[in-house]
JSON list of C-alpha atoms and ligand atoms in Angstrom, two decimals:
[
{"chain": "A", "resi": 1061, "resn": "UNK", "atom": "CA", "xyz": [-0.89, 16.66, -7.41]},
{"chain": "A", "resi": 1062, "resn": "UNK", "atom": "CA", "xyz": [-4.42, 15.91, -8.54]},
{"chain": "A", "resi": 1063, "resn": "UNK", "atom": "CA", "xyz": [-4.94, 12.40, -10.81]},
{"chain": "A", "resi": 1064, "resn": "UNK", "atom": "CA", "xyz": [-6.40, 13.57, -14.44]},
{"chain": "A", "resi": 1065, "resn": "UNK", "atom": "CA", "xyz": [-6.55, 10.05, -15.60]},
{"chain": "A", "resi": 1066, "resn": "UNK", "atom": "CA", "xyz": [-6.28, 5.99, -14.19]},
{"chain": "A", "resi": 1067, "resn": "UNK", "atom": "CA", "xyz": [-6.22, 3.27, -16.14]},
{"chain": "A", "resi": 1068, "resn": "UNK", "atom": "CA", "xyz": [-6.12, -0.34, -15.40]},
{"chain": "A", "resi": 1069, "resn": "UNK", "atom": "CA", "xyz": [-2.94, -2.24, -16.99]},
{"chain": "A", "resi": 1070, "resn": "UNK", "atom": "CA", "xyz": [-3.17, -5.75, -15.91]},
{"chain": "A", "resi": 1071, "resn": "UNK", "atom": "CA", "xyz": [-3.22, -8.27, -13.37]},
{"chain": "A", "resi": 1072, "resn": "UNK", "atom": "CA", "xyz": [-0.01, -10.87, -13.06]},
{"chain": "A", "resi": 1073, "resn": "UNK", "atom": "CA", "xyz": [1.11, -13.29, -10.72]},
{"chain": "A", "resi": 1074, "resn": "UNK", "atom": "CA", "xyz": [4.93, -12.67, -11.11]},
{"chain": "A", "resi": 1075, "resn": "UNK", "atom": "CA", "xyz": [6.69, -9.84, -11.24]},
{"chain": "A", "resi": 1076, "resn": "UNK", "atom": "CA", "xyz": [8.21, -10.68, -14.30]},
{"chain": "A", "resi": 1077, "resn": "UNK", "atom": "CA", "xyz": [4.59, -10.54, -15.81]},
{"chain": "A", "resi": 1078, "resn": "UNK", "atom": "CA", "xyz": [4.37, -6.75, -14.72]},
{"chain": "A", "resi": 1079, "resn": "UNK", "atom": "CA", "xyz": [4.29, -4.35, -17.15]},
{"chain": "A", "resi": 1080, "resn": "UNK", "atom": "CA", "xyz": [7.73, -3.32, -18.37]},
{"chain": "A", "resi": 1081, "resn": "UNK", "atom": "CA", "xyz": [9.91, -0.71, -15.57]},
{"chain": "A", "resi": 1082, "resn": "UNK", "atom": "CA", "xyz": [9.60, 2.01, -17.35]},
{"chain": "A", "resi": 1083, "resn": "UNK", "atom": "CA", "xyz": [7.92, 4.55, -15.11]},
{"chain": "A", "resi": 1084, "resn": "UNK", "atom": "CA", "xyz": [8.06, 5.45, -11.59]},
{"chain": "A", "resi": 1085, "resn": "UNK", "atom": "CA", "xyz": [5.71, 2.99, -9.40]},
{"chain": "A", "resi": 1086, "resn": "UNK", "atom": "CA", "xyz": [4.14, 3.07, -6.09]},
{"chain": "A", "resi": 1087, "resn": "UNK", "atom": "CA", "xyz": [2.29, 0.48, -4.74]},
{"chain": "A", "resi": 1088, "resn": "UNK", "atom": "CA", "xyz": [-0.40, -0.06, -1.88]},
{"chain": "A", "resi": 1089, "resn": "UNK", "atom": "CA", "xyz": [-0.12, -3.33, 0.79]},
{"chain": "A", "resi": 1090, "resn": "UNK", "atom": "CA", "xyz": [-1.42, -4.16, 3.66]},
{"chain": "A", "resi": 1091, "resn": "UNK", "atom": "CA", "xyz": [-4.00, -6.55, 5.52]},
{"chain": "A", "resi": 1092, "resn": "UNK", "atom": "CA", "xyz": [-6.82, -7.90, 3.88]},
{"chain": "A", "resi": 1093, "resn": "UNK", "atom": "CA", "xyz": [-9.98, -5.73, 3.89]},
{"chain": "A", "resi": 1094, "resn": "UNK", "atom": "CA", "xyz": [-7.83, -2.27, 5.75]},
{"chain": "A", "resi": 1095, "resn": "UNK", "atom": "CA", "xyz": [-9.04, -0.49, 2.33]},
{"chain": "A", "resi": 1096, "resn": "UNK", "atom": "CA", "xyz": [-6.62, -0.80, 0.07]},
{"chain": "A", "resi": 1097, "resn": "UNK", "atom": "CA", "xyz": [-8.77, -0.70, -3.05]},
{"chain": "A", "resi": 1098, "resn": "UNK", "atom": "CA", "xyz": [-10.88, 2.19, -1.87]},
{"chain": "A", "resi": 1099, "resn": "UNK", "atom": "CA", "xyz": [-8.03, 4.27, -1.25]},
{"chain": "A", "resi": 1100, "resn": "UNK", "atom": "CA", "xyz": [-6.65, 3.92, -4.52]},
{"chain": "A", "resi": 1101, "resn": "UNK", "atom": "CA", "xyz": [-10.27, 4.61, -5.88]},
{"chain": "A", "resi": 1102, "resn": "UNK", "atom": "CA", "xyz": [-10.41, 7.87, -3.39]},
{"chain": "A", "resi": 1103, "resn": "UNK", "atom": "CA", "xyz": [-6.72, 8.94, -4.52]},
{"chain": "A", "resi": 1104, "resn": "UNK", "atom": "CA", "xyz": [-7.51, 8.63, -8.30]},
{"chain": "A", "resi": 1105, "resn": "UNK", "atom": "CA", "xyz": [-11.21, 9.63, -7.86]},
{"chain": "A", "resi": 1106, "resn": "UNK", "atom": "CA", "xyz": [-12.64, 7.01, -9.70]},
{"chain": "A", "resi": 1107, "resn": "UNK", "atom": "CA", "xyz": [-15.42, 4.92, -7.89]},
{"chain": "A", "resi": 1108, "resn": "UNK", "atom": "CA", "xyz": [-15.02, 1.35, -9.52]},
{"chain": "A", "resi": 1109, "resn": "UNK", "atom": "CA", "xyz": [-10.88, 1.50, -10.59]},
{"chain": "A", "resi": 1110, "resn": "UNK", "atom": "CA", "xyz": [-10.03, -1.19, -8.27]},
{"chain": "A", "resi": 1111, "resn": "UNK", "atom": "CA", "xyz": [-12.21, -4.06, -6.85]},
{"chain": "A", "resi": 1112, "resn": "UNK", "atom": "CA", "xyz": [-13.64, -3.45, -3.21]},
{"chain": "A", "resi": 1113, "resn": "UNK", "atom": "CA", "xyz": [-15.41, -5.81, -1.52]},
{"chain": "A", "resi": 1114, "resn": "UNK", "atom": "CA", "xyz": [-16.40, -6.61, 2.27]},
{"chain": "A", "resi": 1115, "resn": "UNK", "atom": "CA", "xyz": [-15.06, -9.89, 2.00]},
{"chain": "A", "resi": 1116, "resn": "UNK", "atom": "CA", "xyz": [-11.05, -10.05, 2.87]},
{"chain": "A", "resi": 1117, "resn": "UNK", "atom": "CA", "xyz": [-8.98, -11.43, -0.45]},
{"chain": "A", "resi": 1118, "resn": "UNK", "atom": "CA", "xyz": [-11.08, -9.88, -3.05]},
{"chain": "A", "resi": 1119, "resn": "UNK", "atom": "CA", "xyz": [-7.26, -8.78, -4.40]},
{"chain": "A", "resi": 1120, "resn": "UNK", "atom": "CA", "xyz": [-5.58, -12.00, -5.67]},
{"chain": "A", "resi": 1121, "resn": "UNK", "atom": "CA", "xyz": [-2.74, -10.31, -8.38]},
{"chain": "A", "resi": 1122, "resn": "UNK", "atom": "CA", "xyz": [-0.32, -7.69, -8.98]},
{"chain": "A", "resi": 1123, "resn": "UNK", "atom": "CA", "xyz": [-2.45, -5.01, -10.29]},
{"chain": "A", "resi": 1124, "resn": "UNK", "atom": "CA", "xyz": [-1.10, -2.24, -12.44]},
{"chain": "A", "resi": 1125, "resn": "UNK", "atom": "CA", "xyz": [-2.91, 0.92, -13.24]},
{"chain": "A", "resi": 1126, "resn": "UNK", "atom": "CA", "xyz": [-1.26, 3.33, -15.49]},
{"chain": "A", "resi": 1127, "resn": "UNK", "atom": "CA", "xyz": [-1.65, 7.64, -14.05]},
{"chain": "A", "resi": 1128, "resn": "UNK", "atom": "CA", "xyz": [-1.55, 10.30, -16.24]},
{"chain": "A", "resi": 1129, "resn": "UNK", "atom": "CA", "xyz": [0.28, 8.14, -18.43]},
{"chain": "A", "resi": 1130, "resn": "UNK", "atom": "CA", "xyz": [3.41, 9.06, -15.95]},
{"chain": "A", "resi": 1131, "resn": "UNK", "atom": "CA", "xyz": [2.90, 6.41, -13.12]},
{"chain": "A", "resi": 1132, "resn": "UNK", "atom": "CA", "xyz": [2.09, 3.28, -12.26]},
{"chain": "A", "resi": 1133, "resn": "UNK", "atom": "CA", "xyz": [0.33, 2.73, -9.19]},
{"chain": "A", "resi": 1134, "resn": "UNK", "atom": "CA", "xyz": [-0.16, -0.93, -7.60]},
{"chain": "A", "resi": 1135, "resn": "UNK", "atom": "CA", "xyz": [-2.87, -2.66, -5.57]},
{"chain": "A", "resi": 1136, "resn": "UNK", "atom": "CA", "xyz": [-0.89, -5.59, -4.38]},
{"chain": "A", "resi": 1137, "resn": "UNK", "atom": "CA", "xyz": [-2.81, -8.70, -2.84]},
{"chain": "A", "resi": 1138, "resn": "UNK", "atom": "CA", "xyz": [-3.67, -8.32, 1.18]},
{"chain": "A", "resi": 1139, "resn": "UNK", "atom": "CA", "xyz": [-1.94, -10.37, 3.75]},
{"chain": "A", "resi": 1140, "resn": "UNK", "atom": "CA", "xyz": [-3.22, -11.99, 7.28]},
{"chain": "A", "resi": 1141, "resn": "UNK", "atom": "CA", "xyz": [-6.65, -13.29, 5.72]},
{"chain": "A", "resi": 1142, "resn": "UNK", "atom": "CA", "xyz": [-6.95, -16.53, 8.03]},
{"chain": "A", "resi": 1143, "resn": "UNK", "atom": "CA", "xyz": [-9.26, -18.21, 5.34]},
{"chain": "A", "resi": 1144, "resn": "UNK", "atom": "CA", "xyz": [-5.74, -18.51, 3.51]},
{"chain": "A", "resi": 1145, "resn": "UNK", "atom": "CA", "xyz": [-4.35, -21.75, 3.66]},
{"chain": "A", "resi": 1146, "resn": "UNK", "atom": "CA", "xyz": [-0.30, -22.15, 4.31]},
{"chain": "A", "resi": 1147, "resn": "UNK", "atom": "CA", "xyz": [0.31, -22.98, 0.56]},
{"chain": "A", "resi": 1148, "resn": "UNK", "atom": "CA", "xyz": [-1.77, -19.98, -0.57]},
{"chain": "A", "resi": 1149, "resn": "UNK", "atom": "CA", "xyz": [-0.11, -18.09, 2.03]},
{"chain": "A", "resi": 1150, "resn": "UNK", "atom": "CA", "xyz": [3.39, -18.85, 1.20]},
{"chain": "A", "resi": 1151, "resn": "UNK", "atom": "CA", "xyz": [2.78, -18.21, -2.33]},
{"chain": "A", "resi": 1152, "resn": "UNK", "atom": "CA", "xyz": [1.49, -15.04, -1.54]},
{"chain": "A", "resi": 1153, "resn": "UNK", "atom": "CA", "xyz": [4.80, -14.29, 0.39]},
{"chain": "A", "resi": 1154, "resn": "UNK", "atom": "CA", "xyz": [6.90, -15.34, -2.25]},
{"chain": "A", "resi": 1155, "resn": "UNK", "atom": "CA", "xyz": [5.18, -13.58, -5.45]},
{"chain": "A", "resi": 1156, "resn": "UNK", "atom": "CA", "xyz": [4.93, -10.20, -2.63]},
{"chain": "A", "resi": 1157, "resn": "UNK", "atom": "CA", "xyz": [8.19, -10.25, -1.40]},
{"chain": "A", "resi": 1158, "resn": "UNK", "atom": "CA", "xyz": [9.81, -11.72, -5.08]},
{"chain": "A", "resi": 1159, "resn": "UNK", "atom": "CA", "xyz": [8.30, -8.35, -6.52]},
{"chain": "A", "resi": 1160, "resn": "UNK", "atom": "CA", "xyz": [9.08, -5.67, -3.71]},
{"chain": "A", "resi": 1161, "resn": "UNK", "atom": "CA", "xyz": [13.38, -7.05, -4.11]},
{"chain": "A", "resi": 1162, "resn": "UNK", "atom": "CA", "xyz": [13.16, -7.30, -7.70]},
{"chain": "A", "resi": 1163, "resn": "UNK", "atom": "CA", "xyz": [10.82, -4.44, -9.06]},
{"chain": "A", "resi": 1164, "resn": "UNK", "atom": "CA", "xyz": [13.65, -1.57, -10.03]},
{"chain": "A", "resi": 1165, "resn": "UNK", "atom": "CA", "xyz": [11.46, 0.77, -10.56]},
{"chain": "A", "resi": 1166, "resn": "UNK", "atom": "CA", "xyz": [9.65, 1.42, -7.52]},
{"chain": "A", "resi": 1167, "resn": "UNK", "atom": "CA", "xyz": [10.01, 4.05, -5.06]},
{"chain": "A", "resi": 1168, "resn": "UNK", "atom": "CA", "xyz": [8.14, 3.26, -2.44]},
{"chain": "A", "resi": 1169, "resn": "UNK", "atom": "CA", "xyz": [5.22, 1.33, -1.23]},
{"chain": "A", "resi": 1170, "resn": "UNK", "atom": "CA", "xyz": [2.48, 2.12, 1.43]},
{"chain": "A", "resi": 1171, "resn": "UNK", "atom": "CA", "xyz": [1.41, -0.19, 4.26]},
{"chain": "A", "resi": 1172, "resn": "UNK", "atom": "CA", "xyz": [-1.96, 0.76, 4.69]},
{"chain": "A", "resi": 1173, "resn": "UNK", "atom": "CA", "xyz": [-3.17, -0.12, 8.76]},
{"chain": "A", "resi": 1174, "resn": "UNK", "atom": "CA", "xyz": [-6.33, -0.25, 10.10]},
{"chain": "A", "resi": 1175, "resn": "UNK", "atom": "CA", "xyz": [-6.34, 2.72, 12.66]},
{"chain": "A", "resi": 1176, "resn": "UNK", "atom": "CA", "xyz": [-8.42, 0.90, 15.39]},
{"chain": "A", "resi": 1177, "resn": "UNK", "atom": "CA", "xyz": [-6.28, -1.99, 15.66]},
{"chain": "A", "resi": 1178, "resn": "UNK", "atom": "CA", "xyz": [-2.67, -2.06, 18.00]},
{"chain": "A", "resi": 1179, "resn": "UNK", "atom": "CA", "xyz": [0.26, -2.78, 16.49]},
{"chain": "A", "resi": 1180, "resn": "UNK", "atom": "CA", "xyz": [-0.58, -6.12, 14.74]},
{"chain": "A", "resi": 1181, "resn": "UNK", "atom": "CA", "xyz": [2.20, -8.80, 14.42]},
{"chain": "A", "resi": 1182, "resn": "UNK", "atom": "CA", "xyz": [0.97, -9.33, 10.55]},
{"chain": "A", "resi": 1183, "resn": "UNK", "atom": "CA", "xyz": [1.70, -6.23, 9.81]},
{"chain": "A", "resi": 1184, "resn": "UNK", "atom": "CA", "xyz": [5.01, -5.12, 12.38]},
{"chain": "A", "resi": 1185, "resn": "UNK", "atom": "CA", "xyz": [6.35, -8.53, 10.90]},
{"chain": "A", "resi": 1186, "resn": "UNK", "atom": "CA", "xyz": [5.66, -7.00, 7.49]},
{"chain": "A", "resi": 1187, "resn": "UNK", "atom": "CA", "xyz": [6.75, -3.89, 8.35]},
{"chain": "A", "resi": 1188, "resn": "UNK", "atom": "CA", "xyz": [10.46, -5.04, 9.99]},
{"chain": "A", "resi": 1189, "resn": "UNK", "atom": "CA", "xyz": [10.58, -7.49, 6.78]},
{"chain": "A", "resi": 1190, "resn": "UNK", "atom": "CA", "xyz": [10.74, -4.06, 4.45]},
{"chain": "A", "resi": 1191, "resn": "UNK", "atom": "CA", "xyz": [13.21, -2.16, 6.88]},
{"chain": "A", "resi": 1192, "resn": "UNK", "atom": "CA", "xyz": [16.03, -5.19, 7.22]},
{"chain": "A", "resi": 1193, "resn": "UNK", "atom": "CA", "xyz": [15.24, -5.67, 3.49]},
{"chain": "A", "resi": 1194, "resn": "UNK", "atom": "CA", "xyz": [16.34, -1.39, 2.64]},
{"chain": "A", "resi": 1195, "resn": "UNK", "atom": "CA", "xyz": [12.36, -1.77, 0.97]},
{"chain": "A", "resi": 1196, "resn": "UNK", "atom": "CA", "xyz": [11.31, 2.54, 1.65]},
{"chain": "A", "resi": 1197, "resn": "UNK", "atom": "CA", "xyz": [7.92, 2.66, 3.36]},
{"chain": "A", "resi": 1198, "resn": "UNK", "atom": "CA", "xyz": [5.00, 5.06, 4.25]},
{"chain": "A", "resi": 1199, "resn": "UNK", "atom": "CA", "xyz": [2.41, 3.98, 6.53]},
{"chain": "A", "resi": 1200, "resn": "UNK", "atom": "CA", "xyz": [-0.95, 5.08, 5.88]},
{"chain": "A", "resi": 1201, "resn": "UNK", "atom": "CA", "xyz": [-3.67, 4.60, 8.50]},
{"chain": "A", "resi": 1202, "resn": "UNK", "atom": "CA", "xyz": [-7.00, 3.68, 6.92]},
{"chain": "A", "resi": 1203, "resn": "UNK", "atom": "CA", "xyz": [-10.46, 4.28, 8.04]},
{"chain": "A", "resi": 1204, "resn": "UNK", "atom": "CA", "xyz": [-10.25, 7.25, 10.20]},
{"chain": "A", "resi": 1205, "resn": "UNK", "atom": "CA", "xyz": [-14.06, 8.02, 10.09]},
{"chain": "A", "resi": 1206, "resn": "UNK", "atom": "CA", "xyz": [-14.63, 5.07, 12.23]},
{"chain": "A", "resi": 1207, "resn": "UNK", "atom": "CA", "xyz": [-13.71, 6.32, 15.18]},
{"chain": "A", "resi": 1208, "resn": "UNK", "atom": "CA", "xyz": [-12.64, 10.18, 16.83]},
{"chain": "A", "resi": 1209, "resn": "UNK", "atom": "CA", "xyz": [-10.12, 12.39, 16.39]},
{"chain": "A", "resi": 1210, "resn": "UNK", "atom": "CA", "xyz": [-8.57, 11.78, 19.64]},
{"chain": "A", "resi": 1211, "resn": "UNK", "atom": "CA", "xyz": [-8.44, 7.99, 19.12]},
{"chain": "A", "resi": 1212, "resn": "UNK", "atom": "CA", "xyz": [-6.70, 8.50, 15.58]},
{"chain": "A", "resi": 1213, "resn": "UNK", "atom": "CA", "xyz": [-3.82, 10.11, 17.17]},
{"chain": "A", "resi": 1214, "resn": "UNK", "atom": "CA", "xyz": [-3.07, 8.22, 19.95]},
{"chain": "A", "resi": 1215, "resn": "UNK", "atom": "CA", "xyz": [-3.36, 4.86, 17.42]},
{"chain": "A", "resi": 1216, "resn": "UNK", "atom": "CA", "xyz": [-0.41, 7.29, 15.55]},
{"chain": "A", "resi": 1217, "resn": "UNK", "atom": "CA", "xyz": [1.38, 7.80, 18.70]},
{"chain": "A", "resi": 1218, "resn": "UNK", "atom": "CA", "xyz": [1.52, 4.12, 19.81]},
{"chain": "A", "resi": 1219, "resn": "UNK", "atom": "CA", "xyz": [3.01, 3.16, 16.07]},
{"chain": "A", "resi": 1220, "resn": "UNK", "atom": "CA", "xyz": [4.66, 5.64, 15.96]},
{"chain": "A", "resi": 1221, "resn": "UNK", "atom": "CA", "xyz": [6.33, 4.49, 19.63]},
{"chain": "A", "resi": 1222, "resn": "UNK", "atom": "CA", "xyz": [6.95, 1.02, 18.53]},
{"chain": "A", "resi": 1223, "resn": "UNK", "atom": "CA", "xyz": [8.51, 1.91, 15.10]},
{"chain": "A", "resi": 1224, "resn": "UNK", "atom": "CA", "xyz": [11.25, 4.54, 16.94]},
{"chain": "A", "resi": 1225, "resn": "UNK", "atom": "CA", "xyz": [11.85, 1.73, 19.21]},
{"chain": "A", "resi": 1226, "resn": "UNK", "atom": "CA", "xyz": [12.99, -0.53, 15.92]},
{"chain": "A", "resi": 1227, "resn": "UNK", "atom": "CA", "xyz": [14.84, 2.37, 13.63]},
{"chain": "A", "resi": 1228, "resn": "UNK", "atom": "CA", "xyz": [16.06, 5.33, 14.24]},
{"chain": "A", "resi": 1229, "resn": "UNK", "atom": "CA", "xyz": [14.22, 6.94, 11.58]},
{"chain": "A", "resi": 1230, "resn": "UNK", "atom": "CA", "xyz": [10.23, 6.80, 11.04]},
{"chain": "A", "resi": 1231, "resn": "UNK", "atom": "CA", "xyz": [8.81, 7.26, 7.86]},
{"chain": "A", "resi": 1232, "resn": "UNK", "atom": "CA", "xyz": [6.28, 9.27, 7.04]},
{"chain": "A", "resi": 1233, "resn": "UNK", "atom": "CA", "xyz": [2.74, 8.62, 8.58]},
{"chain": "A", "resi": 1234, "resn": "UNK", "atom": "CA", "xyz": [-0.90, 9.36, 6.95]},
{"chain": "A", "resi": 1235, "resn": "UNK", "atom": "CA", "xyz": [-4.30, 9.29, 8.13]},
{"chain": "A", "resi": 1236, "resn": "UNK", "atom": "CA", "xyz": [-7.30, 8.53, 5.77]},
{"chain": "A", "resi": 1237, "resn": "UNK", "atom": "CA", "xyz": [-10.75, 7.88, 5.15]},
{"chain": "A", "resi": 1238, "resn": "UNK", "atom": "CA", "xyz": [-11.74, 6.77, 1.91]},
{"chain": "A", "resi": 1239, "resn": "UNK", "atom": "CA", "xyz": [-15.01, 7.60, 2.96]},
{"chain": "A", "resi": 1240, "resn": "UNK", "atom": "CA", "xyz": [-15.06, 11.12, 3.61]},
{"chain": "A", "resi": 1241, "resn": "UNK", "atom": "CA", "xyz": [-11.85, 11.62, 1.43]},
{"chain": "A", "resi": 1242, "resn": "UNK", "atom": "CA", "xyz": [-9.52, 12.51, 3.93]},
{"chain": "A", "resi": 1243, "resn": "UNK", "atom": "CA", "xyz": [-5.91, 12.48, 3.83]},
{"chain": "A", "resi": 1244, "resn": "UNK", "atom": "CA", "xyz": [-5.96, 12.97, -0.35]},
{"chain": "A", "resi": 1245, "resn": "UNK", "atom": "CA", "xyz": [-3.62, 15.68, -0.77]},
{"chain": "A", "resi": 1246, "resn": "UNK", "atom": "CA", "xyz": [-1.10, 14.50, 1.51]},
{"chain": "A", "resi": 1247, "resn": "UNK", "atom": "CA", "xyz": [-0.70, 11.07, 0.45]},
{"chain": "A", "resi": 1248, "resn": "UNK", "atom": "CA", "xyz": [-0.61, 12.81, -3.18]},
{"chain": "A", "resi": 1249, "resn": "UNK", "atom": "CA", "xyz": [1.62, 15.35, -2.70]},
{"chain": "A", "resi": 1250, "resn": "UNK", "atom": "CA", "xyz": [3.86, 12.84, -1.11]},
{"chain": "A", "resi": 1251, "resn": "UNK", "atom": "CA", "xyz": [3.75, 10.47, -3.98]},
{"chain": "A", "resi": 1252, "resn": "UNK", "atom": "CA", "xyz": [4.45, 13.74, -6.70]},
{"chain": "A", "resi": 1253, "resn": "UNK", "atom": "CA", "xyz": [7.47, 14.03, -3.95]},
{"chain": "A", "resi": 1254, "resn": "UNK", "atom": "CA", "xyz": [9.12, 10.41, -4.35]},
{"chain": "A", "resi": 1255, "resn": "UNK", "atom": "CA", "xyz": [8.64, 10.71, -8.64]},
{"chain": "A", "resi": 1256, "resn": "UNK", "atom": "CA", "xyz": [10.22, 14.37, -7.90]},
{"chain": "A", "resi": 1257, "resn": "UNK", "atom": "CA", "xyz": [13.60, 13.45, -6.38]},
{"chain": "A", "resi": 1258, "resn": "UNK", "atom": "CA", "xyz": [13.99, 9.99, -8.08]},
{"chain": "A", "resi": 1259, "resn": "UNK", "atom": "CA", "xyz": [16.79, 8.94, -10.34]},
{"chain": "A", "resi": 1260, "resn": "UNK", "atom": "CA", "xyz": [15.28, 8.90, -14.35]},
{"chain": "A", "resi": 1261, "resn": "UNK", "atom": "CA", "xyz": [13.89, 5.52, -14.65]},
{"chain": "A", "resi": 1262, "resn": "UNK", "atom": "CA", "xyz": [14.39, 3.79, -18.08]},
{"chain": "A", "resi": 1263, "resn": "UNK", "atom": "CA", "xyz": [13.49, 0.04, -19.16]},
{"chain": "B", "resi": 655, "resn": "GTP", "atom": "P1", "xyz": [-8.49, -7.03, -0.14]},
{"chain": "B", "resi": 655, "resn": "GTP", "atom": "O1", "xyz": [-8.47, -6.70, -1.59]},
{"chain": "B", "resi": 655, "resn": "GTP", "atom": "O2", "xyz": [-9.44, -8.12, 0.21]},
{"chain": "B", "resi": 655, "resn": "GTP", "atom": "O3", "xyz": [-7.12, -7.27, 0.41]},
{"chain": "B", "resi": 655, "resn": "GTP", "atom": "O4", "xyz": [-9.11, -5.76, 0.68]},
{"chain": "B", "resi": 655, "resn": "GTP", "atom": "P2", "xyz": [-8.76, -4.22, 0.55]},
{"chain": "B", "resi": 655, "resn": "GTP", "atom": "O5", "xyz": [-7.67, -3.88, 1.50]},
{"chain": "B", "resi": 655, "resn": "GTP", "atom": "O6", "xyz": [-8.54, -3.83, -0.88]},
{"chain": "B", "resi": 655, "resn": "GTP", "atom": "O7", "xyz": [-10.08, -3.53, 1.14]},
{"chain": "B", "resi": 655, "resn": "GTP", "atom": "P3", "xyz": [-11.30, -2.83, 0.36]},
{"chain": "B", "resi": 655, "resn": "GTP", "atom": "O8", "xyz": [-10.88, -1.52, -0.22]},
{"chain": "B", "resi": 655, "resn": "GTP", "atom": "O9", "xyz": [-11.92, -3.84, -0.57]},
{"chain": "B", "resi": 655, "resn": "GTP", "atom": "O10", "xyz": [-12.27, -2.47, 1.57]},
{"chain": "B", "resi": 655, "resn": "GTP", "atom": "C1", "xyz": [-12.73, -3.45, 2.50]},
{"chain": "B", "resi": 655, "resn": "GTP", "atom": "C2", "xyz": [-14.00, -2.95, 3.20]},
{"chain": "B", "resi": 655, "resn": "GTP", "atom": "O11", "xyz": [-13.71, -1.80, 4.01]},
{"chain": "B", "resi": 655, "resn": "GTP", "atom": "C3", "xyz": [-15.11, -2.51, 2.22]},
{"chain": "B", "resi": 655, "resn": "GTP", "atom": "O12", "xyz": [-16.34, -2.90, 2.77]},
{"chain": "B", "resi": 655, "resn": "GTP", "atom": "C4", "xyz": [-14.96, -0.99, 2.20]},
{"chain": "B", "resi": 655, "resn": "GTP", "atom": "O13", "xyz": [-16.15, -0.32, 1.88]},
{"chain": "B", "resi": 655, "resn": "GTP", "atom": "C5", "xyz": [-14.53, -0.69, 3.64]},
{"chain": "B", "resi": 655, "resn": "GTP", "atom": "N1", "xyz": [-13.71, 0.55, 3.72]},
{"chain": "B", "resi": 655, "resn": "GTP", "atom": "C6", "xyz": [-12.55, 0.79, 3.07]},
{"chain": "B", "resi": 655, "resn": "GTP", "atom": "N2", "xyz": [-12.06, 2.02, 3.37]},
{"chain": "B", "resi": 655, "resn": "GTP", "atom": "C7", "xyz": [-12.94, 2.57, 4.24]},
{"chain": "B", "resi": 655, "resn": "GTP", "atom": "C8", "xyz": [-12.98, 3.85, 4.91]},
{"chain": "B", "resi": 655, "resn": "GTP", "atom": "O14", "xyz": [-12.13, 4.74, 4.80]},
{"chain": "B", "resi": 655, "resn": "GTP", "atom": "N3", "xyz": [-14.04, 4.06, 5.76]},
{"chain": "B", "resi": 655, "resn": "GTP", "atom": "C9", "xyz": [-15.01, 3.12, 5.94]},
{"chain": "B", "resi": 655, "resn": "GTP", "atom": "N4", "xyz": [-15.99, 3.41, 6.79]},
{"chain": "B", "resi": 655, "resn": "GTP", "atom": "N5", "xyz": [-15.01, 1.91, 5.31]},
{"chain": "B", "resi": 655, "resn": "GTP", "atom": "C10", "xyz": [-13.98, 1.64, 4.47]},
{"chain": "B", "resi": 656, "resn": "MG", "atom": "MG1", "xyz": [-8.33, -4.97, -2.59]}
]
């Protein structure tokens, strides 16, 4: 799948703000500053789409950009930002996890990880939150120009390790650099697959 056209939609706080559930969605979480926002600007190949910044938190809302005027993909707010106090942070947790139960229409959502880091307990909390919840997940491991080849995959491995050791199955895994562009297609041609074998999705 290549992306012809990205809009942005809007910004809300509540899931009940989001645009209506009309189209299939996919959205993009994980810690603050892992890259989010650049990989949705290297997936849609548009340089300024969504707001990237070196400073963790720059995404505060549910952002909704409108593909191809087919899909909706989502930038959702990072978590583990220790500037965040414990009100901010439960109110993140509550508008996050509010819209991942409630939002019908979408099919899956990608935990983006930092692929230099062990498994964190931010995000395996996260991550064991959206399997005893039935939420479908991808992980996508950000960053992979930072360091080699070699230390990519065994990052992969040692996920990959701790998630068999949770569930019996283990989604699918990417690796990407938003720099050099890597990892596109496959994280593409895996979204075109989830729109492909969903149900029709009407408001
Ligand atoms: P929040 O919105 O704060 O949650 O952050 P985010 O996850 O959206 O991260 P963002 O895309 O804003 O990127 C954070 C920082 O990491 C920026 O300085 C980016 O330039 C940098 N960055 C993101 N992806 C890559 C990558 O693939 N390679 C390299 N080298 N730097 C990256
Ligand atoms: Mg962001």
């Amino acid at each position: 799948m290549t992306i012809k056209n990205a809009q942005f939609i809007t910004s809300s706080s509540h899931h009940t703000q989001c645009p209506a559930p009309d189209k299939p969605e996919i959205a993009f979480i994980g810690r603050s500053n892992v890259g989010k926002s650049s990989l949705i600007n290297m997936l849609t190949g548009r340089k300024k789409l969504a707001k990237v910044s070196s400073k963790p938190g720059k995404t505060q809302l549910i952002n909704h950009f409108l593909i191809d005027n087919q899909w909706y993909l989502v930038d959702l707010p990072g978590y583990g930002w220790a500037k965040v106090s414990k009100s901010d942070r439960s109110k993140w947790g509550e508008m996050i996890h509010d819209y991942l139960l409630e939002r019908k229409n979408l099919l899956t959502i990608f935990v983006l990880i930092d692929s230099r880091l062990p498994p964190q307990p931010v995000d395996t909390e996260f991550i064991e939150w959206l399997g005893e919840n039935g939420v479908p997940f991808a992980l996508v491991f950000t960053k992979a120009d930072k360091q080699s080849h070699n230390k990519n995959q065994s990052s992969i491995a040692r996920y990959r390790k701790y998630l068999k050791n949770q569930w019996e199955v283990v989604g699918p895994i990417f690796l990407t650099s938003s720099a050099a562009g890597d990892g596109k297609e496959d994280v593409l041609n895996y979204i075109a697959h989830c729109i492909d074998i969903s149900p029709e999705i009407s408001s």
